[in-house]
mmCIF file of C-alpha atoms in Angstrom:
data_model
loop_
_atom_site.group_PDB
_atom_site.id
_atom_site.type_symbol
_atom_site.label_atom_id
_atom_site.label_comp_id
_atom_site.label_asym_id
_atom_site.label_seq_id
_atom_site.Cartn_x
_atom_site.Cartn_y
_atom_site.Cartn_z
ATOM 1 C CA UNK A 295 -1.395 -72.765 52.192
ATOM 2 C CA UNK A 296 -0.089 -70.797 49.229
ATOM 3 C CA UNK A 297 -1.302 -67.272 48.883
ATOM 4 C CA UNK A 298 -3.433 -66.653 45.840
ATOM 5 C CA UNK A 299 -2.211 -63.997 43.500
ATOM 6 C CA UNK A 300 -4.506 -61.528 41.813
ATOM 7 C CA UNK A 301 -4.623 -61.715 38.053
ATOM 8 C CA UNK A 302 -2.375 -59.101 36.515
ATOM 9 C CA UNK A 303 -4.155 -56.183 34.975
ATOM 10 C CA UNK A 304 -2.663 -55.118 31.676
ATOM 11 C CA UNK A 305 -1.992 -51.429 31.468
ATOM 12 C CA UNK A 306 -4.074 -49.391 29.029
ATOM 13 C CA UNK A 307 -2.374 -48.672 25.718
ATOM 14 C CA UNK A 308 -0.679 -45.301 25.586
ATOM 15 C CA UNK A 309 -2.603 -42.854 23.429
ATOM 16 C CA UNK A 310 -0.750 -40.798 20.876
ATOM 17 C CA UNK A 311 -1.307 -37.067 21.178
ATOM 18 C CA UNK A 312 -3.870 -35.681 18.770
ATOM 19 C CA UNK A 313 -2.331 -33.338 16.261
ATOM 20 C CA UNK A 314 -4.549 -30.830 14.513
ATOM 21 C CA UNK A 315 -3.429 -30.300 10.962
ATOM 22 C CA UNK A 316 -4.624 -27.101 9.303
ATOM 23 C CA UNK A 317 -6.962 -27.832 6.427
ATOM 24 C CA UNK A 318 -7.022 -25.812 3.235
ATOM 25 C CA UNK A 319 -10.830 -25.936 2.849
ATOM 26 C CA UNK A 320 -10.359 -24.320 -0.572
ATOM 27 C CA UNK A 321 -9.243 -20.952 0.818
ATOM 28 C CA UNK A 322 -6.287 -20.632 -1.560
ATOM 29 C CA UNK A 323 -8.454 -21.428 -4.589
ATOM 30 C CA UNK A 324 -10.927 -18.772 -3.476
ATOM 31 C CA UNK A 325 -8.131 -16.220 -3.075
ATOM 32 C CA UNK A 326 -6.959 -17.126 -6.583
ATOM 33 C CA UNK A 327 -10.493 -16.538 -7.844
ATOM 34 C CA UNK A 328 -10.668 -13.106 -6.231
ATOM 35 C CA UNK A 329 -7.296 -12.140 -7.689
ATOM 36 C CA UNK A 330 -8.382 -13.217 -11.180
ATOM 37 C CA UNK A 331 -11.583 -11.177 -10.909
ATOM 38 C CA UNK A 332 -9.580 -8.170 -9.733
ATOM 39 C CA UNK A 333 -7.330 -8.352 -12.790
ATOM 40 C CA UNK A 334 -10.311 -8.717 -15.131
ATOM 41 C CA UNK A 335 -11.980 -5.681 -13.593
ATOM 42 C CA UNK A 336 -8.810 -3.595 -13.931
ATOM 43 C CA UNK A 337 -8.469 -4.651 -17.569
ATOM 44 C CA UNK A 338 -12.057 -3.634 -18.306
ATOM 45 C CA UNK A 339 -11.534 -0.293 -16.551
ATOM 46 C CA UNK A 340 -8.486 0.331 -18.717
ATOM 47 C CA UNK A 341 -10.540 -0.505 -21.807
ATOM 48 C CA UNK A 342 -13.269 1.855 -20.611
ATOM 49 C CA UNK A 343 -10.889 4.811 -20.479
ATOM 50 C CA UNK A 344 -9.265 3.729 -23.741
ATOM 51 C CA UNK A 345 -12.594 3.490 -25.581
ATOM 52 C CA UNK A 346 -15.210 5.524 -23.660
ATOM 53 C CA UNK A 347 -17.628 5.068 -26.538
ATOM 54 C CA UNK A 348 -18.283 1.587 -25.114
ATOM 55 C CA UNK A 349 -18.594 2.884 -21.548
ATOM 56 C CA UNK A 350 -22.037 1.422 -20.799
ATOM 57 C CA UNK A 351 -20.961 -2.077 -21.781
ATOM 58 C CA UNK A 352 -17.831 -1.935 -19.639
ATOM 59 C CA UNK A 353 -19.738 -0.580 -16.635
ATOM 60 C CA UNK A 354 -22.139 -3.540 -16.795
ATOM 61 C CA UNK A 355 -19.289 -6.048 -17.085
ATOM 62 C CA UNK A 356 -17.388 -4.520 -14.176
ATOM 63 C CA UNK A 357 -20.540 -4.592 -12.035
ATOM 64 C CA UNK A 358 -20.992 -8.303 -12.837
ATOM 65 C CA UNK A 359 -17.428 -8.948 -11.674
ATOM 66 C CA UNK A 360 -18.073 -6.971 -8.495
ATOM 67 C CA UNK A 361 -21.042 -9.239 -7.706
ATOM 68 C CA UNK A 362 -18.919 -12.343 -8.334
ATOM 69 C CA UNK A 363 -16.201 -11.006 -6.034
ATOM 70 C CA UNK A 364 -18.784 -10.371 -3.312
ATOM 71 C CA UNK A 365 -20.011 -13.966 -3.646
ATOM 72 C CA UNK A 366 -16.486 -15.349 -3.251
ATOM 73 C CA UNK A 367 -15.802 -13.087 -0.280
ATOM 74 C CA UNK A 368 -18.998 -14.248 1.433
ATOM 75 C CA UNK A 369 -18.030 -17.868 0.792
ATOM 76 C CA UNK A 370 -14.621 -17.267 2.384
ATOM 77 C CA UNK A 371 -16.295 -15.801 5.472
ATOM 78 C CA UNK A 372 -18.676 -18.763 5.674
ATOM 79 C CA UNK A 373 -15.789 -21.212 5.469
ATOM 80 C CA UNK A 374 -13.948 -19.391 8.237
ATOM 81 C CA UNK A 375 -16.995 -19.846 10.466
ATOM 82 C CA UNK A 376 -17.426 -23.558 9.779
ATOM 83 C CA UNK A 377 -13.751 -24.598 9.690
ATOM 84 C CA UNK A 378 -12.323 -25.960 12.948
ATOM 85 C CA UNK A 379 -8.731 -25.499 11.779
ATOM 86 C CA UNK A 380 -7.658 -23.115 9.005
ATOM 87 C CA UNK A 381 -4.431 -23.018 6.932
ATOM 88 C CA UNK A 382 -3.802 -19.385 7.925
ATOM 89 C CA UNK A 383 -4.841 -17.332 10.936
ATOM 90 C CA UNK A 384 -8.535 -16.549 10.730
ATOM 91 C CA UNK A 385 -7.793 -12.843 11.093
ATOM 92 C CA UNK A 386 -5.382 -12.988 8.146
ATOM 93 C CA UNK A 387 -7.887 -14.828 5.955
ATOM 94 C CA UNK A 388 -10.573 -12.280 6.799
ATOM 95 C CA UNK A 389 -8.245 -9.321 6.217
ATOM 96 C CA UNK A 390 -6.928 -10.618 2.902
ATOM 97 C CA UNK A 391 -10.390 -11.406 1.530
ATOM 98 C CA UNK A 392 -11.706 -8.013 2.599
ATOM 99 C CA UNK A 393 -8.785 -6.109 1.078
ATOM 100 C CA UNK A 394 -9.026 -7.994 -2.222
ATOM 101 C CA UNK A 395 -12.759 -7.309 -2.411
ATOM 102 C CA UNK A 396 -12.207 -3.629 -1.580
ATOM 103 C CA UNK A 397 -10.038 -3.151 -4.670
ATOM 104 C CA UNK A 398 -12.768 -4.634 -6.872
ATOM 105 C CA UNK A 399 -15.334 -2.360 -5.195
ATOM 106 C CA UNK A 400 -13.180 0.704 -5.880
ATOM 107 C CA UNK A 401 -12.888 -0.153 -9.565
ATOM 108 C CA UNK A 402 -16.643 -0.660 -9.787
ATOM 109 C CA UNK A 403 -17.164 2.709 -8.125
ATOM 110 C CA UNK A 404 -14.801 4.375 -10.590
ATOM 111 C CA UNK A 405 -16.643 2.876 -13.566
ATOM 112 C CA UNK A 406 -20.010 4.019 -12.193
ATOM 113 C CA UNK A 407 -18.694 7.546 -11.681
ATOM 114 C CA UNK A 408 -17.406 7.633 -15.251
ATOM 115 C CA UNK A 409 -20.947 6.816 -16.387
ATOM 116 C CA UNK A 410 -22.491 9.332 -13.968
ATOM 117 C CA UNK A 411 -20.160 12.029 -15.331
ATOM 118 C CA UNK A 412 -21.094 11.104 -18.935
ATOM 119 C CA UNK A 413 -17.470 10.631 -19.932
ATOM 120 C CA UNK A 414 -17.155 10.720 -23.714
ATOM 121 C CA UNK A 415 -13.613 11.970 -24.315
ATOM 122 C CA UNK A 416 -10.464 9.965 -23.796
ATOM 123 C CA UNK A 417 -7.750 11.330 -21.525
ATOM 124 C CA UNK A 418 -4.334 9.731 -21.729
ATOM 125 C CA UNK A 419 -3.586 9.958 -17.971
ATOM 126 C CA UNK A 420 -6.681 7.870 -17.152
ATOM 127 C CA UNK A 421 -5.567 5.280 -19.665
ATOM 128 C CA UNK A 422 -2.037 5.286 -18.204
ATOM 129 C CA UNK A 423 -3.185 5.124 -14.583
ATOM 130 C CA UNK A 424 -5.442 2.164 -15.313
ATOM 131 C CA UNK A 425 -2.590 0.499 -17.200
ATOM 132 C CA UNK A 426 -0.562 0.684 -13.986
ATOM 133 C CA UNK A 427 -3.595 -0.612 -12.084
ATOM 134 C CA UNK A 428 -3.746 -3.650 -14.370
ATOM 135 C CA UNK A 429 -0.052 -4.319 -13.743
ATOM 136 C CA UNK A 430 -0.580 -3.950 -9.984
ATOM 137 C CA UNK A 431 -3.433 -6.466 -9.957
ATOM 138 C CA UNK A 432 -1.325 -8.888 -11.977
ATOM 139 C CA UNK A 433 1.366 -8.651 -9.305
ATOM 140 C CA UNK A 434 -1.234 -9.408 -6.645
ATOM 141 C CA UNK A 435 -2.422 -12.469 -8.564
ATOM 142 C CA UNK A 436 1.176 -13.665 -8.795
ATOM 143 C CA UNK A 437 1.731 -13.073 -5.079
ATOM 144 C CA UNK A 438 -1.412 -15.027 -4.176
ATOM 145 C CA UNK A 439 -0.149 -18.065 -6.073
ATOM 146 C CA UNK A 440 3.284 -17.603 -4.439
ATOM 147 C CA UNK A 441 1.938 -17.161 -0.913
ATOM 148 C CA UNK A 442 3.994 -20.051 0.488
ATOM 149 C CA UNK A 443 7.211 -18.562 -0.918
ATOM 150 C CA UNK A 444 8.014 -15.522 1.234
ATOM 151 C CA UNK A 445 11.113 -14.631 -0.777
ATOM 152 C CA UNK A 446 9.164 -14.489 -4.040
ATOM 153 C CA UNK A 447 6.396 -12.417 -2.460
ATOM 154 C CA UNK A 448 9.016 -9.911 -1.271
ATOM 155 C CA UNK A 449 10.353 -9.616 -4.827
ATOM 156 C CA UNK A 450 6.810 -8.960 -6.026
ATOM 157 C CA UNK A 451 6.437 -6.369 -3.274
ATOM 158 C CA UNK A 452 9.380 -4.396 -4.636
ATOM 159 C CA UNK A 453 7.813 -4.367 -8.100
ATOM 160 C CA UNK A 454 4.535 -3.203 -6.589
ATOM 161 C CA UNK A 455 6.354 -0.325 -4.902
ATOM 162 C CA UNK A 456 7.816 0.689 -8.263
ATOM 163 C CA UNK A 457 4.349 0.630 -9.844
ATOM 164 C CA UNK A 458 2.918 2.737 -7.036
ATOM 165 C CA UNK A 459 5.639 5.351 -7.541
ATOM 166 C CA UNK A 460 4.955 5.354 -11.297
ATOM 167 C CA UNK A 461 1.263 5.916 -10.589
ATOM 168 C CA UNK A 462 2.068 8.814 -8.248
ATOM 169 C CA UNK A 463 4.078 10.517 -10.989
ATOM 170 C CA UNK A 464 1.307 10.041 -13.572
ATOM 171 C CA UNK A 465 -1.317 11.278 -11.112
ATOM 172 C CA UNK A 466 0.621 14.426 -10.160
ATOM 173 C CA UNK A 467 1.214 15.359 -13.789
ATOM 174 C CA UNK A 468 -2.408 14.624 -14.698
ATOM 175 C CA UNK A 469 -3.884 16.791 -11.947
ATOM 176 C CA UNK A 470 -1.481 19.608 -12.763
ATOM 177 C CA UNK A 471 -2.521 19.482 -16.413
ATOM 178 C CA UNK A 472 -6.183 19.882 -15.442
ATOM 179 C CA UNK A 473 -5.476 23.375 -14.103
ATOM 180 C CA UNK A 474 -3.433 24.635 -17.042
ATOM 181 C CA UNK A 475 -4.806 27.582 -18.988
ATOM 182 C CA UNK A 476 -8.487 28.366 -18.422
ATOM 183 C CA UNK A 477 -10.053 24.956 -17.872
ATOM 184 C CA UNK A 478 -13.746 24.215 -17.611
ATOM 185 C CA UNK A 479 -14.582 23.903 -13.907
ATOM 186 C CA UNK A 480 -16.881 20.891 -14.308
ATOM 187 C CA UNK A 481 -14.282 19.123 -16.417
ATOM 188 C CA UNK A 482 -11.683 19.662 -13.698
ATOM 189 C CA UNK A 483 -14.010 18.375 -10.974
ATOM 190 C CA UNK A 484 -15.033 15.168 -12.724
ATOM 191 C CA UNK A 485 -11.581 14.195 -13.976
ATOM 192 C CA UNK A 486 -9.917 15.075 -10.674
ATOM 193 C CA UNK A 487 -12.336 12.714 -8.917
ATOM 194 C CA UNK A 488 -11.746 9.951 -11.458
ATOM 195 C CA UNK A 489 -7.968 10.286 -11.140
ATOM 196 C CA UNK A 490 -8.341 10.223 -7.350
ATOM 197 C CA UNK A 491 -10.377 7.023 -7.490
ATOM 198 C CA UNK A 492 -7.937 5.222 -9.758
ATOM 199 C CA UNK A 493 -5.014 6.319 -7.594
ATOM 200 C CA UNK A 494 -6.897 5.108 -4.513
ATOM 201 C CA UNK A 495 -7.415 1.691 -6.115
ATOM 202 C CA UNK A 496 -3.683 1.438 -6.813
ATOM 203 C CA UNK A 497 -2.881 2.409 -3.217
ATOM 204 C CA UNK A 498 -5.306 -0.256 -1.983
ATOM 205 C CA UNK A 499 -3.644 -2.792 -4.269
ATOM 206 C CA UNK A 500 -0.323 -1.969 -2.637
ATOM 207 C CA UNK A 501 -1.952 -2.501 0.764
ATOM 208 C CA UNK A 502 -3.099 -5.955 -0.386
ATOM 209 C CA UNK A 503 0.486 -6.783 -1.308
ATOM 210 C CA UNK A 504 1.637 -5.634 2.134
ATOM 211 C CA UNK A 505 -0.854 -8.044 3.711
ATOM 212 C CA UNK A 506 0.363 -10.849 1.449
ATOM 213 C CA UNK A 507 3.972 -10.154 2.448
ATOM 214 C CA UNK A 508 3.064 -10.272 6.130
ATOM 215 C CA UNK A 509 1.073 -13.497 5.766
ATOM 216 C CA UNK A 510 3.753 -15.224 3.702
ATOM 217 C CA UNK A 511 6.481 -14.341 6.222
ATOM 218 C CA UNK A 512 4.332 -15.544 9.110
ATOM 219 C CA UNK A 513 3.662 -18.898 7.432
ATOM 220 C CA UNK A 514 6.992 -19.579 5.709
#
């Protein structure tokens, strides 16, 4: 009697490995938005020290930008929390957003101090320092849009270094000029603090560029 054979069992289809592809989730657009706001704030700060007669108006406008930057930063943090996969390391996204927002906060603080000190006269060094600050923020905006091109971001980094050195020279000369002759003590105190704040904002802008260079190299 012939032996019965069991029906053949077809093997299960081989499953392809799941590949997680990083999603943008709008992070780059949000970074662009922060960079644009930073440049606008720097431009308004430069206008404030160019035309202090309109100080109150500029202070209000800079504060509005600071609120907008905070909103974008909060949205970035929320998207980090709800995104399963991100286009950049979560730590890098958090660091970059925080550093960008810090520069806007510093400019807002400088504008508020100018109002608190009742600045009415125009000093050329403040105008020149904020001119450099505008240029620095423009370089950041360019680097943000070039984030996937590490070579271009490095070129921008060299220009940022040049701007930072220019700002240092302006700052040193400006502070030295405050102490020439027999200056008014209150005048020295308020302008020294304003120069310090602008210089700090430029230094922070350079730090943002350093972060951008690191991120672009890591993801190139």
